[in-house]
PDB file of C-alpha atoms and ligand atoms in Angstrom:
ATOM      1  CA  MET A   1      29.650  28.660  48.569  1.00  0.00           C
ATOM      2  CA  GLN A   2      29.039  26.266  45.754  1.00  0.00           C
ATOM      3  CA  THR A   3      29.065  24.088  48.440  1.00  0.00           C
ATOM      4  CA  VAL A   4      27.893  25.854  51.334  1.00  0.00           C
ATOM      5  CA  ASN A   5      29.276  24.495  54.787  1.00  0.00           C
ATOM      6  CA  ILE A   6      27.948  26.071  57.668  1.00  0.00           C
ATOM      7  CA  ARG A   7      28.652  25.025  61.266  1.00  0.00           C
ATOM      8  CA  VAL A   8      26.971  26.716  64.090  1.00  0.00           C
ATOM      9  CA  PHE A   9      28.151  26.353  67.708  1.00  0.00           C
ATOM     10  CA  ASP A  10      26.900  26.751  70.465  1.00  0.00           C
ATOM     11  CA  THR A  11      29.713  29.323  71.706  1.00  0.00           C
ATOM     12  CA  PRO A  12      32.296  31.388  69.861  1.00  0.00           C
ATOM     13  CA  HIS A  13      34.839  29.207  72.447  1.00  0.00           C
ATOM     14  CA  ASP A  14      34.248  25.604  70.373  1.00  0.00           C
ATOM     15  CA  ALA A  15      33.940  27.698  67.028  1.00  0.00           C
ATOM     16  CA  GLY A  16      37.705  28.974  68.213  1.00  0.00           C
ATOM     17  CA  ILE A  17      38.754  25.223  68.519  1.00  0.00           C
ATOM     18  CA  TYR A  18      37.404  24.103  66.036  1.00  0.00           C
ATOM     19  CA  VAL A  19      38.794  26.667  63.282  1.00  0.00           C
ATOM     20  CA  ALA A  20      42.283  25.851  65.227  1.00  0.00           C
ATOM     21  CA  ALA A  21      41.893  22.284  64.453  1.00  0.00           C
ATOM     22  CA  LEU A  22      41.434  23.050  60.662  1.00  0.00           C
ATOM     23  CA  ALA A  23      44.125  25.511  60.570  1.00  0.00           C
ATOM     24  CA  GLU A  24      46.691  22.548  62.374  1.00  0.00           C
ATOM     25  CA  GLN A  25      45.453  20.367  59.140  1.00  0.00           C
ATOM     26  CA  VAL A  26      46.855  23.207  56.836  1.00  0.00           C
ATOM     27  CA  ILE A  27      49.984  23.622  59.052  1.00  0.00           C
ATOM     28  CA  GLN A  28      50.861  19.979  59.734  1.00  0.00           C
ATOM     29  CA  SER A  29      49.650  19.401  55.472  1.00  0.00           C
ATOM     30  CA  ARG A  30      52.702  21.688  53.959  1.00  0.00           C
ATOM     31  CA  PRO A  31      56.686  22.520  54.772  1.00  0.00           C
ATOM     32  CA  ASP A  32      55.455  26.279  54.269  1.00  0.00           C
ATOM     33  CA  PRO A  33      51.841  27.148  55.036  1.00  0.00           C
ATOM     34  CA  VAL A  34      50.428  30.322  54.772  1.00  0.00           C
ATOM     35  CA  LEU A  35      48.115  31.614  56.709  1.00  0.00           C
ATOM     36  CA  GLY A  36      45.963  34.998  55.973  1.00  0.00           C
ATOM     37  CA  LEU A  37      44.429  36.041  59.312  1.00  0.00           C
ATOM     38  CA  ALA A  38      41.882  38.771  60.421  1.00  0.00           C
ATOM     39  CA  THR A  39      41.003  40.980  63.213  1.00  0.00           C
ATOM     40  CA  GLY A  40      38.411  42.113  64.914  1.00  0.00           C
ATOM     41  CA  SER A  41      36.466  40.417  68.367  1.00  0.00           C
ATOM     42  CA  THR A  42      35.634  37.678  66.495  1.00  0.00           C
ATOM     43  CA  PRO A  43      38.635  35.860  65.711  1.00  0.00           C
ATOM     44  CA  ILE A  44      40.504  35.972  69.125  1.00  0.00           C
ATOM     45  CA  PRO A  45      38.489  32.225  70.590  1.00  0.00           C
ATOM     46  CA  PHE A  46      40.614  30.957  67.599  1.00  0.00           C
ATOM     47  CA  TYR A  47      43.574  32.698  68.019  1.00  0.00           C
ATOM     48  CA  ASP A  48      43.183  31.418  71.985  1.00  0.00           C
ATOM     49  CA  ALA A  49      42.380  28.306  71.075  1.00  0.00           C
ATOM     50  CA  LEU A  50      45.528  28.362  68.016  1.00  0.00           C
ATOM     51  CA  VAL A  51      47.811  29.337  70.977  1.00  0.00           C
ATOM     52  CA  GLY A  52      45.832  26.236  73.237  1.00  0.00           C
ATOM     53  CA  LEU A  53      47.167  24.100  70.315  1.00  0.00           C
ATOM     54  CA  HIS A  54      51.150  25.541  70.554  1.00  0.00           C
ATOM     55  CA  ARG A  55      50.951  25.281  73.970  1.00  0.00           C
ATOM     56  CA  CYS A  56      50.349  21.136  73.528  1.00  0.00           C
ATOM     57  CA  GLY A  57      53.229  20.775  70.808  1.00  0.00           C
ATOM     58  CA  LEU A  58      52.241  22.247  68.012  1.00  0.00           C
ATOM     59  CA  ASP A  59      54.832  23.969  65.995  1.00  0.00           C
ATOM     60  CA  LEU A  60      54.696  27.267  63.924  1.00  0.00           C
ATOM     61  CA  SER A  61      57.888  28.597  63.197  1.00  0.00           C
ATOM     62  CA  SER A  62      56.917  27.510  59.958  1.00  0.00           C
ATOM     63  CA  VAL A  63      53.864  29.161  59.665  1.00  0.00           C
ATOM     64  CA  THR A  64      53.981  32.856  57.412  1.00  0.00           C
ATOM     65  CA  THR A  65      51.317  34.584  58.359  1.00  0.00           C
ATOM     66  CA  ILE A  66      49.344  37.577  56.182  1.00  0.00           C
ATOM     67  CA  ASN A  67      47.032  40.156  57.628  1.00  0.00           C
ATOM     68  CA  LEU A  68      44.429  41.691  55.906  1.00  0.00           C
ATOM     69  CA  ASP A  69      43.708  44.775  56.951  1.00  0.00           C
ATOM     70  CA  GLU A  70      45.445  48.354  59.007  1.00  0.00           C
ATOM     71  CA  TYR A  71      43.885  51.475  60.155  1.00  0.00           C
ATOM     72  CA  ILE A  72      46.192  55.166  58.444  1.00  0.00           C
ATOM     73  CA  GLY A  73      48.037  56.218  61.189  1.00  0.00           C
ATOM     74  CA  LEU A  74      48.149  54.605  64.067  1.00  0.00           C
ATOM     75  CA  PRO A  75      51.510  52.919  64.655  1.00  0.00           C
ATOM     76  CA  PRO A  76      52.240  49.120  65.390  1.00  0.00           C
ATOM     77  CA  THR A  77      52.530  50.610  69.546  1.00  0.00           C
ATOM     78  CA  HIS A  78      49.117  51.782  69.488  1.00  0.00           C
ATOM     79  CA  GLU A  79      46.805  49.795  71.192  1.00  0.00           C
ATOM     80  CA  GLN A  80      44.241  49.274  68.558  1.00  0.00           C
ATOM     81  CA  SER A  81      46.991  48.815  65.479  1.00  0.00           C
ATOM     82  CA  TYR A  82      45.910  45.669  64.280  1.00  0.00           C
ATOM     83  CA  ALA A  83      49.878  44.965  64.651  1.00  0.00           C
ATOM     84  CA  TYR A  84      49.367  45.478  68.406  1.00  0.00           C
ATOM     85  CA  PHE A  85      46.314  43.286  67.951  1.00  0.00           C
ATOM     86  CA  MET A  86      48.162  40.554  66.426  1.00  0.00           C
ATOM     87  CA  HIS A  87      50.947  40.607  68.515  1.00  0.00           C
ATOM     88  CA  ARG A  88      48.654  40.295  71.942  1.00  0.00           C
ATOM     89  CA  HIS A  89      46.936  37.941  71.123  1.00  0.00           C
ATOM     90  CA  LEU A  90      48.861  35.628  68.528  1.00  0.00           C
ATOM     91  CA  PHE A  91      52.479  36.595  67.568  1.00  0.00           C
ATOM     92  CA  SER A  92      53.452  37.307  71.049  1.00  0.00           C
ATOM     93  CA  ARG A  93      52.013  33.479  72.509  1.00  0.00           C
ATOM     94  CA  THR A  94      54.064  31.487  69.878  1.00  0.00           C
ATOM     95  CA  ASN A  95      57.046  30.775  67.887  1.00  0.00           C
ATOM     96  CA  ILE A  96      55.530  32.743  64.948  1.00  0.00           C
ATOM     97  CA  ARG A  97      58.655  33.863  63.274  1.00  0.00           C
ATOM     98  CA  PRO A  98      58.844  37.697  63.625  1.00  0.00           C
ATOM     99  CA  GLU A  99      60.240  37.337  59.611  1.00  0.00           C
ATOM    100  CA  ASN A 100      57.371  35.514  58.780  1.00  0.00           C
ATOM    101  CA  ILE A 101      54.857  38.073  59.846  1.00  0.00           C
ATOM    102  CA  HIS A 102      53.432  40.123  57.441  1.00  0.00           C
ATOM    103  CA  ILE A 103      50.869  43.176  57.792  1.00  0.00           C
ATOM    104  CA  PRO A 104      50.334  46.507  55.980  1.00  0.00           C
ATOM    105  CA  ASN A 105      51.943  49.182  57.289  1.00  0.00           C
ATOM    106  CA  GLY A 106      49.854  52.325  58.137  1.00  0.00           C
ATOM    107  CA  MET A 107      52.242  54.627  58.703  1.00  0.00           C
ATOM    108  CA  ALA A 108      54.187  54.724  55.146  1.00  0.00           C
ATOM    109  CA  ASP A 109      54.625  57.716  53.555  1.00  0.00           C
ATOM    110  CA  ASP A 110      53.720  56.612  50.108  1.00  0.00           C
ATOM    111  CA  LEU A 111      50.583  54.176  50.299  1.00  0.00           C
ATOM    112  CA  VAL A 112      50.452  53.543  47.241  1.00  0.00           C
ATOM    113  CA  ALA A 113      54.126  51.808  47.285  1.00  0.00           C
ATOM    114  CA  GLU A 114      52.851  50.019  50.738  1.00  0.00           C
ATOM    115  CA  CYS A 115      50.182  48.530  48.832  1.00  0.00           C
ATOM    116  CA  ALA A 116      51.903  47.944  45.482  1.00  0.00           C
ATOM    117  CA  ARG A 117      54.134  46.134  48.449  1.00  0.00           C
ATOM    118  CA  TYR A 118      52.424  44.035  49.837  1.00  0.00           C
ATOM    119  CA  ASP A 119      50.648  42.944  46.777  1.00  0.00           C
ATOM    120  CA  ASP A 120      53.560  40.987  45.911  1.00  0.00           C
ATOM    121  CA  VAL A 121      54.115  39.729  49.614  1.00  0.00           C
ATOM    122  CA  ILE A 122      50.493  38.277  48.802  1.00  0.00           C
ATOM    123  CA  ARG A 123      52.039  36.882  45.221  1.00  0.00           C
ATOM    124  CA  GLN A 124      55.270  35.505  46.821  1.00  0.00           C
ATOM    125  CA  HIS A 125      53.087  34.016  48.991  1.00  0.00           C
ATOM    126  CA  PRO A 126      49.747  31.854  48.586  1.00  0.00           C
ATOM    127  CA  ILE A 127      46.982  31.843  51.203  1.00  0.00           C
ATOM    128  CA  HIS A 128      46.313  28.509  52.122  1.00  0.00           C
ATOM    129  CA  LEU A 129      44.047  29.335  54.898  1.00  0.00           C
ATOM    130  CA  GLN A 130      42.601  32.981  55.022  1.00  0.00           C
ATOM    131  CA  ILE A 131      40.068  33.795  58.554  1.00  0.00           C
ATOM    132  CA  LEU A 132      37.661  36.140  57.890  1.00  0.00           C
ATOM    133  CA  GLY A 133      35.358  38.115  59.932  1.00  0.00           C
ATOM    134  CA  ILE A 134      32.552  39.929  59.015  1.00  0.00           C
ATOM    135  CA  GLY A 135      31.334  43.708  59.464  1.00  0.00           C
ATOM    136  CA  VAL A 136      27.788  44.475  60.276  1.00  0.00           C
ATOM    137  CA  ASN A 137      27.800  46.095  56.530  1.00  0.00           C
ATOM    138  CA  GLY A 138      29.096  42.775  54.895  1.00  0.00           C
ATOM    139  CA  HIS A 139      32.345  44.088  54.573  1.00  0.00           C
ATOM    140  CA  ILE A 140      35.292  41.392  54.990  1.00  0.00           C
ATOM    141  CA  GLY A 141      38.916  42.712  55.594  1.00  0.00           C
ATOM    142  CA  PHE A 142      38.411  46.505  54.852  1.00  0.00           C
ATOM    143  CA  ASN A 143      36.584  46.315  51.280  1.00  0.00           C
ATOM    144  CA  GLU A 144      33.649  48.505  52.481  1.00  0.00           C
ATOM    145  CA  PRO A 145      29.831  47.910  50.145  1.00  0.00           C
ATOM    146  CA  ASP A 146      30.984  50.035  46.980  1.00  0.00           C
ATOM    147  CA  ASP A 147      29.565  50.054  43.390  1.00  0.00           C
ATOM    148  CA  LEU A 148      32.518  47.913  42.536  1.00  0.00           C
ATOM    149  CA  LEU A 149      35.403  46.035  44.747  1.00  0.00           C
ATOM    150  CA  LEU A 150      39.152  46.657  44.174  1.00  0.00           C
ATOM    151  CA  SER A 151      41.349  43.431  43.498  1.00  0.00           C
ATOM    152  CA  LYS A 152      44.483  44.593  44.685  1.00  0.00           C
ATOM    153  CA  THR A 153      45.212  46.080  48.332  1.00  0.00           C
ATOM    154  CA  HIS A 154      43.911  49.463  48.255  1.00  0.00           C
ATOM    155  CA  VAL A 155      43.839  52.637  50.545  1.00  0.00           C
ATOM    156  CA  VAL A 156      39.765  52.648  51.528  1.00  0.00           C
ATOM    157  CA  GLU A 157      37.814  55.291  52.985  1.00  0.00           C
ATOM    158  CA  LEU A 158      36.051  53.708  55.500  1.00  0.00           C
ATOM    159  CA  ARG A 159      32.470  53.778  55.963  1.00  0.00           C
ATOM    160  CA  PRO A 160      30.261  55.613  58.977  1.00  0.00           C
ATOM    161  CA  GLU A 161      28.991  52.549  59.868  1.00  0.00           C
ATOM    162  CA  THR A 162      32.558  51.214  60.431  1.00  0.00           C
ATOM    163  CA  VAL A 163      33.668  53.900  62.673  1.00  0.00           C
ATOM    164  CA  ARG A 164      30.390  53.769  64.518  1.00  0.00           C
ATOM    165  CA  SER A 165      30.704  49.749  65.063  1.00  0.00           C
ATOM    166  CA  ASN A 166      34.742  50.197  65.334  1.00  0.00           C
ATOM    167  CA  ALA A 167      34.697  53.163  68.045  1.00  0.00           C
ATOM    168  CA  ARG A 168      34.042  50.245  71.202  1.00  0.00           C
ATOM    169  CA  PHE A 169      37.055  49.648  70.623  1.00  0.00           C
ATOM    170  CA  PHE A 170      38.337  53.693  71.355  1.00  0.00           C
ATOM    171  CA  GLU A 171      37.823  56.308  74.037  1.00  0.00           C
ATOM    172  CA  ARG A 172      36.356  58.785  71.512  1.00  0.00           C
ATOM    173  CA  ILE A 173      34.840  58.181  68.105  1.00  0.00           C
ATOM    174  CA  GLU A 174      37.052  61.523  66.916  1.00  0.00           C
ATOM    175  CA  ASP A 175      40.116  58.694  67.471  1.00  0.00           C
ATOM    176  CA  VAL A 176      38.935  55.698  64.812  1.00  0.00           C
ATOM    177  CA  PRO A 177      41.178  55.878  61.943  1.00  0.00           C
ATOM    178  CA  ARG A 178      39.552  56.890  58.521  1.00  0.00           C
ATOM    179  CA  ARG A 179      41.003  55.134  56.300  1.00  0.00           C
ATOM    180  CA  ALA A 180      42.464  51.955  56.231  1.00  0.00           C
ATOM    181  CA  ILE A 181      44.350  49.379  53.924  1.00  0.00           C
ATOM    182  CA  THR A 182      43.402  46.464  52.578  1.00  0.00           C
ATOM    183  CA  MET A 183      44.125  43.326  51.258  1.00  0.00           C
ATOM    184  CA  GLY A 184      42.118  43.251  47.871  1.00  0.00           C
ATOM    185  CA  VAL A 185      39.075  40.753  47.262  1.00  0.00           C
ATOM    186  CA  GLN A 186      41.253  38.754  44.774  1.00  0.00           C
ATOM    187  CA  ALA A 187      43.890  38.214  47.138  1.00  0.00           C
ATOM    188  CA  ILE A 188      40.832  36.710  49.658  1.00  0.00           C
ATOM    189  CA  LEU A 189      39.576  34.460  47.042  1.00  0.00           C
ATOM    190  CA  GLN A 190      42.677  33.216  45.701  1.00  0.00           C
ATOM    191  CA  ALA A 191      43.165  31.560  49.028  1.00  0.00           C
ATOM    192  CA  ASP A 192      42.851  27.765  49.317  1.00  0.00           C
ATOM    193  CA  GLN A 193      39.927  27.740  51.687  1.00  0.00           C
ATOM    194  CA  ILE A 194      38.380  30.623  53.981  1.00  0.00           C
ATOM    195  CA  VAL A 195      36.785  30.771  56.852  1.00  0.00           C
ATOM    196  CA  LEU A 196      35.004  32.696  57.279  1.00  0.00           C
ATOM    197  CA  MET A 197      33.387  33.284  60.872  1.00  0.00           C
ATOM    198  CA  ALA A 198      30.945  35.611  63.027  1.00  0.00           C
ATOM    199  CA  PHE A 199      28.835  35.584  66.354  1.00  0.00           C
ATOM    200  CA  GLY A 200      26.182  37.853  68.002  1.00  0.00           C
ATOM    201  CA  PRO A 201      22.326  38.836  66.894  1.00  0.00           C
ATOM    202  CA  GLU A 202      23.667  41.358  65.398  1.00  0.00           C
ATOM    203  CA  LYS A 203      25.496  39.554  62.529  1.00  0.00           C
ATOM    204  CA  ALA A 204      22.245  37.092  61.866  1.00  0.00           C
ATOM    205  CA  ASP A 205      21.126  39.802  59.202  1.00  0.00           C
ATOM    206  CA  ILE A 206      24.332  40.526  57.343  1.00  0.00           C
ATOM    207  CA  ILE A 207      25.604  36.467  56.988  1.00  0.00           C
ATOM    208  CA  ALA A 208      22.111  35.643  56.447  1.00  0.00           C
ATOM    209  CA  ARG A 209      22.365  37.975  53.065  1.00  0.00           C
ATOM    210  CA  SER A 210      25.774  37.286  52.612  1.00  0.00           C
ATOM    211  CA  VAL A 211      25.464  33.382  52.739  1.00  0.00           C
ATOM    212  CA  LEU A 212      21.695  33.599  50.159  1.00  0.00           C
ATOM    213  CA  GLY A 213      21.045  36.662  48.733  1.00  0.00           C
ATOM    214  CA  GLU A 214      22.603  37.509  45.321  1.00  0.00           C
ATOM    215  CA  VAL A 215      26.731  38.437  44.758  1.00  0.00           C
ATOM    216  CA  ARG A 216      26.587  42.206  45.083  1.00  0.00           C
ATOM    217  CA  THR A 217      28.811  45.044  45.438  1.00  0.00           C
ATOM    218  CA  ASP A 218      27.356  46.069  48.012  1.00  0.00           C
ATOM    219  CA  VAL A 219      27.520  43.439  50.472  1.00  0.00           C
ATOM    220  CA  PRO A 220      31.089  42.563  50.363  1.00  0.00           C
ATOM    221  CA  ALA A 221      30.783  39.112  52.235  1.00  0.00           C
ATOM    222  CA  SER A 222      28.827  37.570  49.604  1.00  0.00           C
ATOM    223  CA  ILE A 223      31.612  37.310  46.654  1.00  0.00           C
ATOM    224  CA  LEU A 224      32.572  34.161  48.936  1.00  0.00           C
ATOM    225  CA  GLN A 225      29.691  32.710  46.973  1.00  0.00           C
ATOM    226  CA  LEU A 226      32.100  32.396  44.208  1.00  0.00           C
ATOM    227  CA  HIS A 227      34.778  30.311  46.044  1.00  0.00           C
ATOM    228  CA  LYS A 228      34.946  25.888  46.201  1.00  0.00           C
ATOM    229  CA  ARG A 229      35.749  25.873  49.620  1.00  0.00           C
ATOM    230  CA  VAL A 230      34.095  28.251  52.522  1.00  0.00           C
ATOM    231  CA  THR A 231      33.596  27.416  55.263  1.00  0.00           C
ATOM    232  CA  VAL A 232      31.269  29.500  57.483  1.00  0.00           C
ATOM    233  CA  VAL A 233      31.345  29.166  61.490  1.00  0.00           C
ATOM    234  CA  LEU A 234      28.805  31.032  63.317  1.00  0.00           C
ATOM    235  CA  ASP A 235      26.938  30.771  66.314  1.00  0.00           C
ATOM    236  CA  ARG A 236      23.508  30.530  66.889  1.00  0.00           C
ATOM    237  CA  ALA A 237      22.579  34.198  66.909  1.00  0.00           C
ATOM    238  CA  SER A 238      24.578  34.820  64.181  1.00  0.00           C
ATOM    239  CA  ALA A 239      22.875  31.425  62.519  1.00  0.00           C
ATOM    240  CA  GLN A 240      19.261  32.327  62.964  1.00  0.00           C
ATOM    241  CA  GLY A 241      18.665  34.430  59.712  1.00  0.00           C
ATOM    242  CA  LEU A 242      20.111  30.944  57.688  1.00  0.00           C
ATOM    243  CA  PHE A 243      17.617  28.080  58.713  1.00  0.00           C
ATOM    244  CA  ASP A 244      13.542  27.727  58.729  1.00  0.00           C
ATOM    245  CA  GLU A 245      11.754  26.609  61.881  1.00  0.00           C
ATOM    246  CA  SER A 246      12.438  23.302  61.189  1.00  0.00           C
ATOM    247  CA  GLY A 247      15.901  23.498  61.250  1.00  0.00           C
ATOM    248  CA  ARG A 248      16.704  23.660  57.064  1.00  0.00           C
ATOM    249  CA  LEU A 249      18.999  26.091  55.731  1.00  0.00           C
ATOM    250  CA  ARG A 250      16.883  28.384  54.282  1.00  0.00           C
ATOM    251  CA  GLU A 251      16.345  28.039  49.767  1.00  0.00           C
ATOM    252  CA  LYS A 252      18.530  31.087  48.279  1.00  0.00           C
TER     253      LYS A 252
HETATM  254  C1  LIG B   1      36.785  45.534  61.488  1.00  0.00           C
HETATM  255  C2  LIG B   1      38.208  44.674  60.828  1.00  0.00           C
HETATM  256  C3  LIG B   1      37.487  43.136  59.652  1.00  0.00           C
HETATM  257  C4  LIG B   1      36.896  42.650  60.789  1.00  0.00           C
HETATM  258  C5  LIG B   1      35.317  43.777  61.316  1.00  0.00           C
HETATM  259  C6  LIG B   1      34.130  42.832  62.391  1.00  0.00           C
HETATM  260  O1  LIG B   1      36.206  46.158  60.618  1.00  0.00           O
HETATM  261  N1  LIG B   1      38.736  45.262  59.894  1.00  0.00           N
HETATM  262  O2  LIG B   1      38.512  42.362  59.453  1.00  0.00           O
HETATM  263  O3  LIG B   1      35.786  41.525  60.578  1.00  0.00           O
HETATM  264  O4  LIG B   1      36.004  44.848  62.151  1.00  0.00           O
HETATM  265  O5  LIG B   1      34.915  43.102  63.849  1.00  0.00           O
HETATM  266  P1  LIG B   1      34.402  42.495  65.256  1.00  0.00           P
HETATM  267  O6  LIG B   1      35.000  40.564  64.198  1.00  0.00           O
HETATM  268  O7  LIG B   1      34.076  42.903  66.170  1.00  0.00           O
HETATM  269  O8  LIG B   1      32.519  42.401  65.000  1.00  0.00           O
END
């Protein structure tokens, strides 16, 4: 974020429309657009708005999608798998072609081979626009805070705070998978353009640390400061820590 590009909206709904318009620009400006996509509650208003644009005439048949991550051990038919989430919120509601959809396979017998396969997919389809949410601990995709961040697609043990936070989507905390496959930080940083979305007061602190704090591996989203084209899309609650009383962006 060498040039910090921050947009603060009144509602997640308004923010979603803005991000969908950014996606439309990318989709219309090239024959083979590649969108890097995220799950979680945050991007849902964006998916709704993109579906809305599709219903108004935006053709998505040339779009390739590459999802960030998937839980290990959940089949695509499981309601909490990210494959199921994406079909429900986007794929089943648009004309994105099934053969253009890429999501890590969390049911693969050989997870190492699956990670290598996914890196090949990313190599063949460099990402033009990467959509990101952020975990309460600063994770992007499932790149968790650690002593080092891995560049390639890898298997990750989820941190206890991530399991707790994602338990809201499961009946019992014991049902939350403890492992996931995630794209590494290299693929994220190689995207032409990145949009980081966050809503709600519980994201205010981690957004301030990610945007204004030091670049640190224990705040994975802070590495986005190294990218030259990032837009941070917030609502007022998640933006609280970024501005002083007079509404000016705080110093780094
Ligand atoms: C999961 C996903 C992340 C997402 C995060 C935040 O952990 N792997 O990609 O950013 O949830 O979720 P939410 O948007 O629901 O706060």
